[in-house]
XYZ file of C-alpha atoms in Angstrom:
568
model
C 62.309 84.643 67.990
C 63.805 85.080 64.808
C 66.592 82.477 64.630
C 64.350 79.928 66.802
C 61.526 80.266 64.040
C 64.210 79.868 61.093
C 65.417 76.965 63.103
C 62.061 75.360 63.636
C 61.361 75.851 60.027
C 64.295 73.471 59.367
C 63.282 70.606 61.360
C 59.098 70.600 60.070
C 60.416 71.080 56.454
C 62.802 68.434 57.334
C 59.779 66.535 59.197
C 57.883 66.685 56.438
C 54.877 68.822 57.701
C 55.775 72.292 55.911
C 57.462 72.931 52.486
C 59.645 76.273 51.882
C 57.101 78.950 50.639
C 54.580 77.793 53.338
C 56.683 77.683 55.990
C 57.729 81.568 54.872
C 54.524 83.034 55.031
C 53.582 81.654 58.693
C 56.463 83.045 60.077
C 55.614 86.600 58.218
C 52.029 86.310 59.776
C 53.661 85.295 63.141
C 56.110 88.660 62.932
C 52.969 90.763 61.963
C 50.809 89.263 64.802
C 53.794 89.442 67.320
C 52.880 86.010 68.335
C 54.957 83.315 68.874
C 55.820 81.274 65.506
C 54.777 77.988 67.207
C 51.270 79.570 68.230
C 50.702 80.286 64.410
C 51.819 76.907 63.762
C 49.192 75.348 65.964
C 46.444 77.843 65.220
C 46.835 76.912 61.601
C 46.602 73.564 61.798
C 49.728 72.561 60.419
C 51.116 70.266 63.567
C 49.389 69.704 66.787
C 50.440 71.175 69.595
C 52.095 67.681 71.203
C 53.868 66.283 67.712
C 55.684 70.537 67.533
C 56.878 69.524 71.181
C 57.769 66.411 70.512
C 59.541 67.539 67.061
C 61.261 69.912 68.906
C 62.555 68.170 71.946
C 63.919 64.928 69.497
C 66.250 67.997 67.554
C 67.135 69.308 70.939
C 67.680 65.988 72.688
C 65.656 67.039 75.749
C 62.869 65.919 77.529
C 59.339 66.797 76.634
C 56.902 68.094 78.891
C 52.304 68.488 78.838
C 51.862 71.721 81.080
C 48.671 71.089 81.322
C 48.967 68.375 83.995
C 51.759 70.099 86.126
C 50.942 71.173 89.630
C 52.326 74.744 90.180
C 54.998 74.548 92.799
C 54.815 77.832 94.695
C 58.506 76.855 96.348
C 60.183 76.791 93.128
C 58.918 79.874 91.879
C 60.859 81.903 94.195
C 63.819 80.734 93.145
C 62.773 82.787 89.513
C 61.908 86.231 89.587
C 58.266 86.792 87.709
C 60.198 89.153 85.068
C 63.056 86.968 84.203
C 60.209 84.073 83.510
C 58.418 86.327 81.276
C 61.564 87.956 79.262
C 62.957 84.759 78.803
C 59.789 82.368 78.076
C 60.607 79.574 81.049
C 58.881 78.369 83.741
C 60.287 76.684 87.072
C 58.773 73.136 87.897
C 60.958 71.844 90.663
C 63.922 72.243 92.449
C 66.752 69.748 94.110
C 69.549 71.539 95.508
C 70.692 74.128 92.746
C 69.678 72.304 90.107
C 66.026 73.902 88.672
C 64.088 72.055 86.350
C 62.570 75.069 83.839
C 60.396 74.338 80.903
C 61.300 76.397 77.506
C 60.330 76.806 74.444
C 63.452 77.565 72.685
C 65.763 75.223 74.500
C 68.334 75.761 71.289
C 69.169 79.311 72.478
C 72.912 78.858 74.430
C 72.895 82.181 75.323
C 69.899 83.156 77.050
C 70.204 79.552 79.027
C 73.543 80.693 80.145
C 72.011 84.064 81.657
C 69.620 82.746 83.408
C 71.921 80.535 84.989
C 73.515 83.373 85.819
C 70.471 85.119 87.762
C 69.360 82.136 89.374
C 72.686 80.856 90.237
C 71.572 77.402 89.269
C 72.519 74.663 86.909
C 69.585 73.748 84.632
C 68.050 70.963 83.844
C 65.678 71.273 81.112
C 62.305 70.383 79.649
C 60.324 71.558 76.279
C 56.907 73.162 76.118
C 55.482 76.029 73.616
C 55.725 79.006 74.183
C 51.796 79.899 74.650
C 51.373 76.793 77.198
C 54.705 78.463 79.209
C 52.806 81.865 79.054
C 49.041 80.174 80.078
C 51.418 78.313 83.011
C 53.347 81.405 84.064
C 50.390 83.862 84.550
C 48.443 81.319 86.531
C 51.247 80.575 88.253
C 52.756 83.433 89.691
C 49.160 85.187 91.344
C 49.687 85.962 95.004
C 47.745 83.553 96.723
C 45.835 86.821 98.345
C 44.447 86.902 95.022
C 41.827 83.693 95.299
C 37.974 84.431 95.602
C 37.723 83.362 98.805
C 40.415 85.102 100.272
C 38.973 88.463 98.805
C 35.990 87.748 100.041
C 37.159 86.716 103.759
C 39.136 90.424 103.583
C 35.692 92.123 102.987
C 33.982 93.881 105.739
C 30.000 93.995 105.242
C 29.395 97.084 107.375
C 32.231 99.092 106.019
C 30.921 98.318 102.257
C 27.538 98.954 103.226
C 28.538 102.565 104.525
C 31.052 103.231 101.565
C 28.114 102.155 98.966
C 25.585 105.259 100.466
C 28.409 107.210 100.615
C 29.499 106.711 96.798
C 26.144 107.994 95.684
C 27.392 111.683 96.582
C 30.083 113.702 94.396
C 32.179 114.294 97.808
C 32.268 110.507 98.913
C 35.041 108.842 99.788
C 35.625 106.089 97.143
C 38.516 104.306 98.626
C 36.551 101.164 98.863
C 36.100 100.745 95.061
C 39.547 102.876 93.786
C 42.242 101.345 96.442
C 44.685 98.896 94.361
C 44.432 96.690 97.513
C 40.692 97.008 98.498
C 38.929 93.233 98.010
C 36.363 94.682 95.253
C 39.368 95.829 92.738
C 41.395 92.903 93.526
C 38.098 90.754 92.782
C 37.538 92.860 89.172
C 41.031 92.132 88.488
C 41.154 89.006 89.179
C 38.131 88.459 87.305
C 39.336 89.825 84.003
C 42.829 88.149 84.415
C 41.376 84.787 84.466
C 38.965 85.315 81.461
C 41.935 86.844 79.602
C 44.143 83.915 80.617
C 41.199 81.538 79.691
C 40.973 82.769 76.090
C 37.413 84.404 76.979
C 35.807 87.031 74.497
C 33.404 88.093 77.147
C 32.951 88.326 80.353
C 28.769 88.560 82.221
C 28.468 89.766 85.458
C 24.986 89.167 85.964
C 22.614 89.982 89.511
C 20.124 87.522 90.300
C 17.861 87.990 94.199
C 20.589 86.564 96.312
C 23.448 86.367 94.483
C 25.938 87.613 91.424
C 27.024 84.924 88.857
C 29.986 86.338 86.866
C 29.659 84.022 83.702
C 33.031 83.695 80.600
C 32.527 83.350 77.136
C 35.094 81.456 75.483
C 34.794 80.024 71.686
C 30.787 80.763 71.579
C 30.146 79.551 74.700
C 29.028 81.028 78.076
C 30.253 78.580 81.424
C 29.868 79.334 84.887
C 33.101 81.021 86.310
C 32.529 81.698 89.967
C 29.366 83.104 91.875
C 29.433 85.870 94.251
C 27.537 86.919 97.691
C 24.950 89.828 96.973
C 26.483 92.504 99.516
C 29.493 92.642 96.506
C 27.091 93.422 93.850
C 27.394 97.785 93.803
C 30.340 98.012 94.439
C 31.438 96.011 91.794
C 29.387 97.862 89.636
C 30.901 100.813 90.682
C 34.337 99.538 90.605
C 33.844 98.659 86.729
C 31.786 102.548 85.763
C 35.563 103.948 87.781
C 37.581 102.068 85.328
C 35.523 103.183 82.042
C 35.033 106.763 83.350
C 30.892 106.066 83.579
C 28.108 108.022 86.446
C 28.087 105.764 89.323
C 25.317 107.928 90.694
C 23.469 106.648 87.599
C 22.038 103.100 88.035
C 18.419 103.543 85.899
C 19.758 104.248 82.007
C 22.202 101.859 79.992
C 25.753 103.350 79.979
C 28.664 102.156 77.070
C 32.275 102.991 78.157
C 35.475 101.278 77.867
C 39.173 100.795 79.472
C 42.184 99.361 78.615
C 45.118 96.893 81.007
C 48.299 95.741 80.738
C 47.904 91.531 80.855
C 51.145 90.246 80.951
C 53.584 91.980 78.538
C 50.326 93.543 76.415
C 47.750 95.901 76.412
C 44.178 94.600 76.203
C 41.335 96.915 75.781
C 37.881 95.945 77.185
C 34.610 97.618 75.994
C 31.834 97.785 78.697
C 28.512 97.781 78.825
C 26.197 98.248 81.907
C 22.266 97.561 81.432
C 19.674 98.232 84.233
C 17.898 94.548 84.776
C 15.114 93.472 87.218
C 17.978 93.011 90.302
C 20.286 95.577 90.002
C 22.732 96.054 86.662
C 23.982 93.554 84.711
C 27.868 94.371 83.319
C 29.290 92.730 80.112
C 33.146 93.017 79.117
C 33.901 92.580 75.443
C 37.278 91.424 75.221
C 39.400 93.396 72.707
C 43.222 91.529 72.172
C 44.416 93.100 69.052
C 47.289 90.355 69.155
C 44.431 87.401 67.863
C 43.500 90.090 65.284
C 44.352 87.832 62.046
C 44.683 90.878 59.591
C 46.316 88.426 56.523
C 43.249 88.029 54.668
C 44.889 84.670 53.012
C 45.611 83.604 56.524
C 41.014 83.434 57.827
C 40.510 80.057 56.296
C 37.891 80.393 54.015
C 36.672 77.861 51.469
C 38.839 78.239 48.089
C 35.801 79.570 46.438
C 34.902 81.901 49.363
C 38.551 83.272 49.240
C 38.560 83.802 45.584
C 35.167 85.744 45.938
C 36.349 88.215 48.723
C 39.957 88.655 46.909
C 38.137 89.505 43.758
C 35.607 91.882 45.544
C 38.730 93.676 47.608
C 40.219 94.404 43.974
C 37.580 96.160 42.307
C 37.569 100.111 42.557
C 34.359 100.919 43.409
C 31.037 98.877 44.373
C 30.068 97.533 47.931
C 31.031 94.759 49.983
C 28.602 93.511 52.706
C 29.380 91.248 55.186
C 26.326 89.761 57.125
C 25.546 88.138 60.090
C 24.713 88.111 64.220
C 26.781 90.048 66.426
C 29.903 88.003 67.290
C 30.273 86.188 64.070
C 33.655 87.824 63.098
C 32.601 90.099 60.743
C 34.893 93.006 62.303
C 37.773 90.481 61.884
C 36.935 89.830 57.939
C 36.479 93.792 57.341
C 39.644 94.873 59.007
C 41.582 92.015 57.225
C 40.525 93.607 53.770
C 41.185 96.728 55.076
C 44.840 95.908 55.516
C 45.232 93.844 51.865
C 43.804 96.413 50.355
C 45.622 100.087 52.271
C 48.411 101.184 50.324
C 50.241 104.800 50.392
C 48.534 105.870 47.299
C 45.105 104.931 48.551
C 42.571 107.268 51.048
C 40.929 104.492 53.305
C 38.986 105.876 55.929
C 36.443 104.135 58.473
C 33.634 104.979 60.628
C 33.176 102.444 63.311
C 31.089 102.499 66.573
C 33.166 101.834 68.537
C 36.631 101.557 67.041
C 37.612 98.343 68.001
C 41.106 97.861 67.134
C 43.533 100.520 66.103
C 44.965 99.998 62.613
C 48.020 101.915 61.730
C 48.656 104.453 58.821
C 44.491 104.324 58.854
C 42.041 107.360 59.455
C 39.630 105.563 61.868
C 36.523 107.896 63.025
C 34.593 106.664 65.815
C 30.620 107.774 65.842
C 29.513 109.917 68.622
C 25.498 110.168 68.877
C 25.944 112.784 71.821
C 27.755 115.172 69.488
C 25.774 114.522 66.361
C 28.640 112.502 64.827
C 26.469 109.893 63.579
C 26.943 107.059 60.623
C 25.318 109.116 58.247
C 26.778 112.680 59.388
C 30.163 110.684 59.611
C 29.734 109.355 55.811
C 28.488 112.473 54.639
C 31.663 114.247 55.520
C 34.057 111.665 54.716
C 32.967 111.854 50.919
C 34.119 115.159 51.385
C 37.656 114.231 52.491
C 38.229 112.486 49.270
C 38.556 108.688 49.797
C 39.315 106.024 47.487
C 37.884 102.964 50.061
C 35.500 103.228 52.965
C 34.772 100.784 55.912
C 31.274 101.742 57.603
C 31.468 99.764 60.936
C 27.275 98.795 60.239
C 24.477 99.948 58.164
C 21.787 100.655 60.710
C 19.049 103.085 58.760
C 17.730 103.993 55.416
C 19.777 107.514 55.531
C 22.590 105.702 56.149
C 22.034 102.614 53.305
C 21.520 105.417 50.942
C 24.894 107.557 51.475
C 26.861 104.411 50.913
C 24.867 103.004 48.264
C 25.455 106.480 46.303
C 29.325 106.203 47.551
C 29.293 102.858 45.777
C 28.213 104.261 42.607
C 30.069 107.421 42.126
C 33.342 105.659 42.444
C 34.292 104.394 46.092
C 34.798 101.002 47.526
C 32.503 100.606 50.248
C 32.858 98.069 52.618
C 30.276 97.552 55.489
C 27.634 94.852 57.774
C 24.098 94.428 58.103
C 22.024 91.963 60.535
C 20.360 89.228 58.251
C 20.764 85.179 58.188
C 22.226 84.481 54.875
C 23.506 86.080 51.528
C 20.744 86.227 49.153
C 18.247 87.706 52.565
C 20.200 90.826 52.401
C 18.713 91.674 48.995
C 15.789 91.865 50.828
C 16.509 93.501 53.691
C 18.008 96.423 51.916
C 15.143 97.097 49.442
C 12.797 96.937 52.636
C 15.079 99.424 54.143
C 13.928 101.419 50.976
C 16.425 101.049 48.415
C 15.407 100.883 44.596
C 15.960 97.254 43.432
C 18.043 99.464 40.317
C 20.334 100.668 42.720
C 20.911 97.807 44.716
C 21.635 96.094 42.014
C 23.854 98.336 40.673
C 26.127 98.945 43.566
C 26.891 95.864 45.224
C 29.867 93.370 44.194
C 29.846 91.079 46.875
C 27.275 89.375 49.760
C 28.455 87.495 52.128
C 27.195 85.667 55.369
C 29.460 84.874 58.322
C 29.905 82.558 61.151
C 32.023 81.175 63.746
C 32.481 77.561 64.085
C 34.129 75.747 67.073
C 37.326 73.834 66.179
C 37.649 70.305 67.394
C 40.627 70.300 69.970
C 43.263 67.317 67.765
C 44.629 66.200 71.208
C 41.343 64.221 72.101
C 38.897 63.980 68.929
C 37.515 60.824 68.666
C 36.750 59.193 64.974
C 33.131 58.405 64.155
C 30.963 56.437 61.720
C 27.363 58.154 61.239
C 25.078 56.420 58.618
C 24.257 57.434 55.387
C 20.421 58.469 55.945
C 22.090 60.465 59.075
C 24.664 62.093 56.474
C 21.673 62.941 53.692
C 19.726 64.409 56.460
C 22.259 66.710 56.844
C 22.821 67.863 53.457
C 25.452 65.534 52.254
C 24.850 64.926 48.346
C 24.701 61.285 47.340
C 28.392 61.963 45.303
C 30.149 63.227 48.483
C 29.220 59.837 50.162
C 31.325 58.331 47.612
C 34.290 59.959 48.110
C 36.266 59.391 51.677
C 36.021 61.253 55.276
C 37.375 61.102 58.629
C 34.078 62.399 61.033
C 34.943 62.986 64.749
C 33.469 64.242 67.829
C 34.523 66.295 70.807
C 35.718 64.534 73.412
C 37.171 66.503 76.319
C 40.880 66.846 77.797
C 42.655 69.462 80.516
C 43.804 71.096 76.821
C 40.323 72.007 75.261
C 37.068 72.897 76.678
C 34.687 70.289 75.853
C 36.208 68.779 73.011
C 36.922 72.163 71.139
C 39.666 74.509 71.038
C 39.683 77.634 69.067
C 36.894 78.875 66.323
C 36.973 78.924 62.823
C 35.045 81.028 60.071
C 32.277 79.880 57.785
C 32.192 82.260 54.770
C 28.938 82.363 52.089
C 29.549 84.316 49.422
C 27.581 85.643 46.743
C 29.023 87.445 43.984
C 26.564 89.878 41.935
C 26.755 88.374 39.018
C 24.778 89.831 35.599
C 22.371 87.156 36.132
C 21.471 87.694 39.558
C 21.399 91.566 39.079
C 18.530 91.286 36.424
C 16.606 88.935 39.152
C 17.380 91.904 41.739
C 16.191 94.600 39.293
C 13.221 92.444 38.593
C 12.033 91.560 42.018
C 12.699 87.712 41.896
C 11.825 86.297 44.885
C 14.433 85.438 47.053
C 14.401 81.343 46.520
C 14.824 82.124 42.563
C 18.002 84.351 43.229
C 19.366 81.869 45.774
C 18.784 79.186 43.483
C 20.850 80.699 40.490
C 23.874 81.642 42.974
C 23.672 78.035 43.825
C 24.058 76.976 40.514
C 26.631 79.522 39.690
C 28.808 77.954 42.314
C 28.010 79.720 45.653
C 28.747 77.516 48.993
C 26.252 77.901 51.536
C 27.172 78.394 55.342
C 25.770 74.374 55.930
C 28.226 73.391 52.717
C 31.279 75.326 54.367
C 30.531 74.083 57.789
C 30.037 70.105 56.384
C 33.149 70.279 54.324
C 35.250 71.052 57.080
C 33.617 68.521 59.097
C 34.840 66.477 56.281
C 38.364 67.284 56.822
C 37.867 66.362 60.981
C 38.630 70.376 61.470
C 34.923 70.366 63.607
C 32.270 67.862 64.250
C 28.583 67.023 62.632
C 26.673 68.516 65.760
C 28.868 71.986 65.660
C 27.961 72.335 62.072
C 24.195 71.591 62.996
C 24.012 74.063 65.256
C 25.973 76.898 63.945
C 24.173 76.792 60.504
C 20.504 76.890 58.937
C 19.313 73.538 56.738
C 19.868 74.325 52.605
């Protein structure tokens, strides 16, 4: 990866699109994400997807080719073991003779061409793709064909599962039908969380309805359809999942949390479970943990300038608290651990508390809360001010107790970073002193509140430029001076590349710094309008300003920012 990245730096810097010190730290975020340096390159923004191929097949002088309109030849995949396509980043598309058309991403590397020539006892004949679309294209590709819903479901016998279901209700039972590798239900709950994985899903619902099971994906904010399923399936599935994250199958009338981790592909994913009694049966959600999309470069989330200099400036201080607000989903675990990483160092003691731990962070002391054994947030604080830390991360602040450990932490010289549930910045004010906290003390302990969400990002390959009228623009909270400056507006569109016009999300980041100003307001029980009012004028962005000004920039469209964020 190394010498392809250093070579693809050559040819954007040479193309224009990157300059030296830019092009350095993208390939330092690629090496610490372990991603492919022409993902980053794409994720960031800095070259579509179709111009990087093109750029790169014009310096290699070979053929470019979309992926996303190629129908999978099941013939030519034999002639390419599954390993050798993953190790070496190709992907067969057709075969005349012994001559093997292969799409790769690093078509410059002599070497690794020659070997697989050697394997496949073929001459090559080559075509350029990235090295994400070759990876989307080579798990979808090489399923066994057993693997389809409806071939599971024509290998499933009703009276057998019917007898195996009874039977799994009693310690002794025979649980072959929902532990065999090739019994239809695992295949089904593999298959299941292999596509959603391979779809770029966060989530996956598996939800029972009267007469049937609709198993529903998540992907960018946004629940589709993914297949539905007869209602015979419906325990065992259920069962099948409580196996995997070592849950009571016996136990089908209380909520149960567990969680299990796969190998997709070349890495391990870790899924956290949830299983919630409902009206027909249980309902099962998946919460999709791939540490690999975990962006822990704080410079690298995308915040506005002003937003980034708030949170930098926050991170720095050495003591106070940082809260990060906002719905469940919004990213806020993604903004915490990123600080968490700018700001660990060897002569610092950072130590979390996080229910659960979502990702693992190396070289930090992680604690995850355990109800059952008493290890709660607060019992969990209380003793980690005893282990001598310089910066805490307190996954959420869910009761008063709890609010007033860290709030004391904050002021006796600890950086205390943590969430709470509320719509904006200046509402958390609120929210903590009706949680119980003096106005004094809330004022004297926080540095920093901010409010988070996720927007969708427009997919480049198909956006489609717009001209919305002024009263349209004012309506939406355009000031009468941005109208005077120019913007590029577009709207979703649709290709086989994007799901409805978007691809990807992006954060929105308010920020509100405590300033002197808005301290005395706190201490004096403002109401909340005043205090938001002077942040305003003290130069905070709201979550409607963030979202419009990257609307601005054709980065996501009018209607995503309408509906992702609250009127000023």
């Amino acid at each position: 990866m190394t010498q392809f990245a250093k070579k693809l730096r050559g040819i954007l810097e040479k193309a224009g699109k990157i300059d030296g010190p830019t092009g350095e730290a993208l390939f330092a975020e690629a090496q610490a994400q372990k991603r492919p340096f022409t993902e980053i390159l794409v994720k960031k923004g800095v070259i579509t997807e179709a111009a990087l191929i093109a750029l790169i097949a014009k310096a290699a002088n070979v053929p470019p080719i979309d992926l996303t309109k190629l129908t999978v030849n099941k013939d030519v995949l034999a002639s390419v073991p599954e390993d050798v396509a993953r190790e070496y980043c190709i992907f067969p598309i057709d075969r005349i003779g012994n001559l093997i058309t292969v799409a790769v991403a690093n078509p410059f590397d002599v070497l690794k061409l020659d070997d697989i020539r050697i394997i496949t006892s073929c001459q090559l004949r080559l075509v350029v793709s990235t090295a994400e679309e070759i990876e989307k294209i080579r798990a979808k590709g090489y399923q066994r064909e057993t693997e389809s819903v409806d071939g599971i479901l024509g290998s499933f016998d009703d009276a057998d599962v019917e007898l195996k279901e009874v039977e799994a209700e009693d310690e002794n039972a025979d649980l072959s039908a929902i532990s065999d590798e090739e019994s239809p239900v695992v295949k089904l709950v593999n298959k299941m969380i292999l596509d959603a994985c391979n779809a770029g899903a966060s989530d996956i619902h598996i939800e029972p309805f009267e007469k049937k099971v609709i198993v529903r994906y998540r992907k960018d904010g946004c629940l589709s359809e993914a297949m539905t399923l007869p209602k015979r399936m419906q325990n065992n599935i259920t069962s099948r999942i409580k196996i995997m994250s070592k849950l009571d199958i016996a136990e089908k009338r209380k909520p149960q949390d567990g969680k299990f981790q796969m190998k997709i592909g070349n890495k391990a994913v870790d899924f956290r479970v949830s299983i919630l009694p409902v009206v027909w049966g249980e309902k099962t959600v998946f919460r999709i943990l791939d540490s690999s999309n975990l962006a822990l470069d704080i410079k690298s989330l995308g915040f506005e300038p002003r937003s980034m200099e708030d949170y930098l400036w926050a991170c720095a201080q050495p003591y106070g608290m940082i809260l990060v607000t906002g719905p469940t989903g919004s990213g806020k675990s993604t903004t915490l651990y990123s600080a968490v990483r700018h700001i660990a160092a060897p002569d610092i003691n950072l130590v979390t508390v996080e229910d659960p731990v979502e990702y693992q962070l190396e070289g930090i002391n992680q604690v995850p809360v355990n109800p059952k054994t008493g290890l709660t947030f607060s019992a969990a604080l209380r003793s980690i001010l005893r282990q001598d830390p310089d910066v805490v991360l307190l996954g959420e602040i869910r009761d008063q107790e709890t609010l007033e450990i860290a709030v004391k932490a904050a002021l006796t010289g600890h950086l205390v970073l943590s969430t709470l549930h509320t719509n904006d910045a200046p509402s958390t004010i609120t929210r903590m002193v009706d949680m119980g906290m003096d106005p004094f003390m809330v004022a004297s302990s926080s540095l920093l509140i901010c409010a988070q969400r996720l927007g969708r990002k427009l997919c480049v390959n198909c956006r489609k430029r717009v001209e919305v009228p002024k009263d349209a623009l004012l309506r939406l909270g355009f000031l009468e001076a941005d109208l005077e400056q120019p913007m590029e507006l577009y709207e979703p569109v649709g290709c086989p590349r994007c799901s409805n016009g978007y691809k990807g999300r992006f954060a929105l980041l308010e920020t509100m710094r405590m300033s002197e100003g808005i301290k005395r307001m706190v201490v004096e029980r403002a109401h909340i309008a005043d205090i938001k009012k002077l942040a305003l004028a003290e130069g905070m962005l709201t979550l409607r300003r963030c979202g419009l000004m990257n609307a601005t920039r054709g980065k996501t469209s009018l209607q995503e920012v309408e509906t992702t964020t609250m009127a000023d």
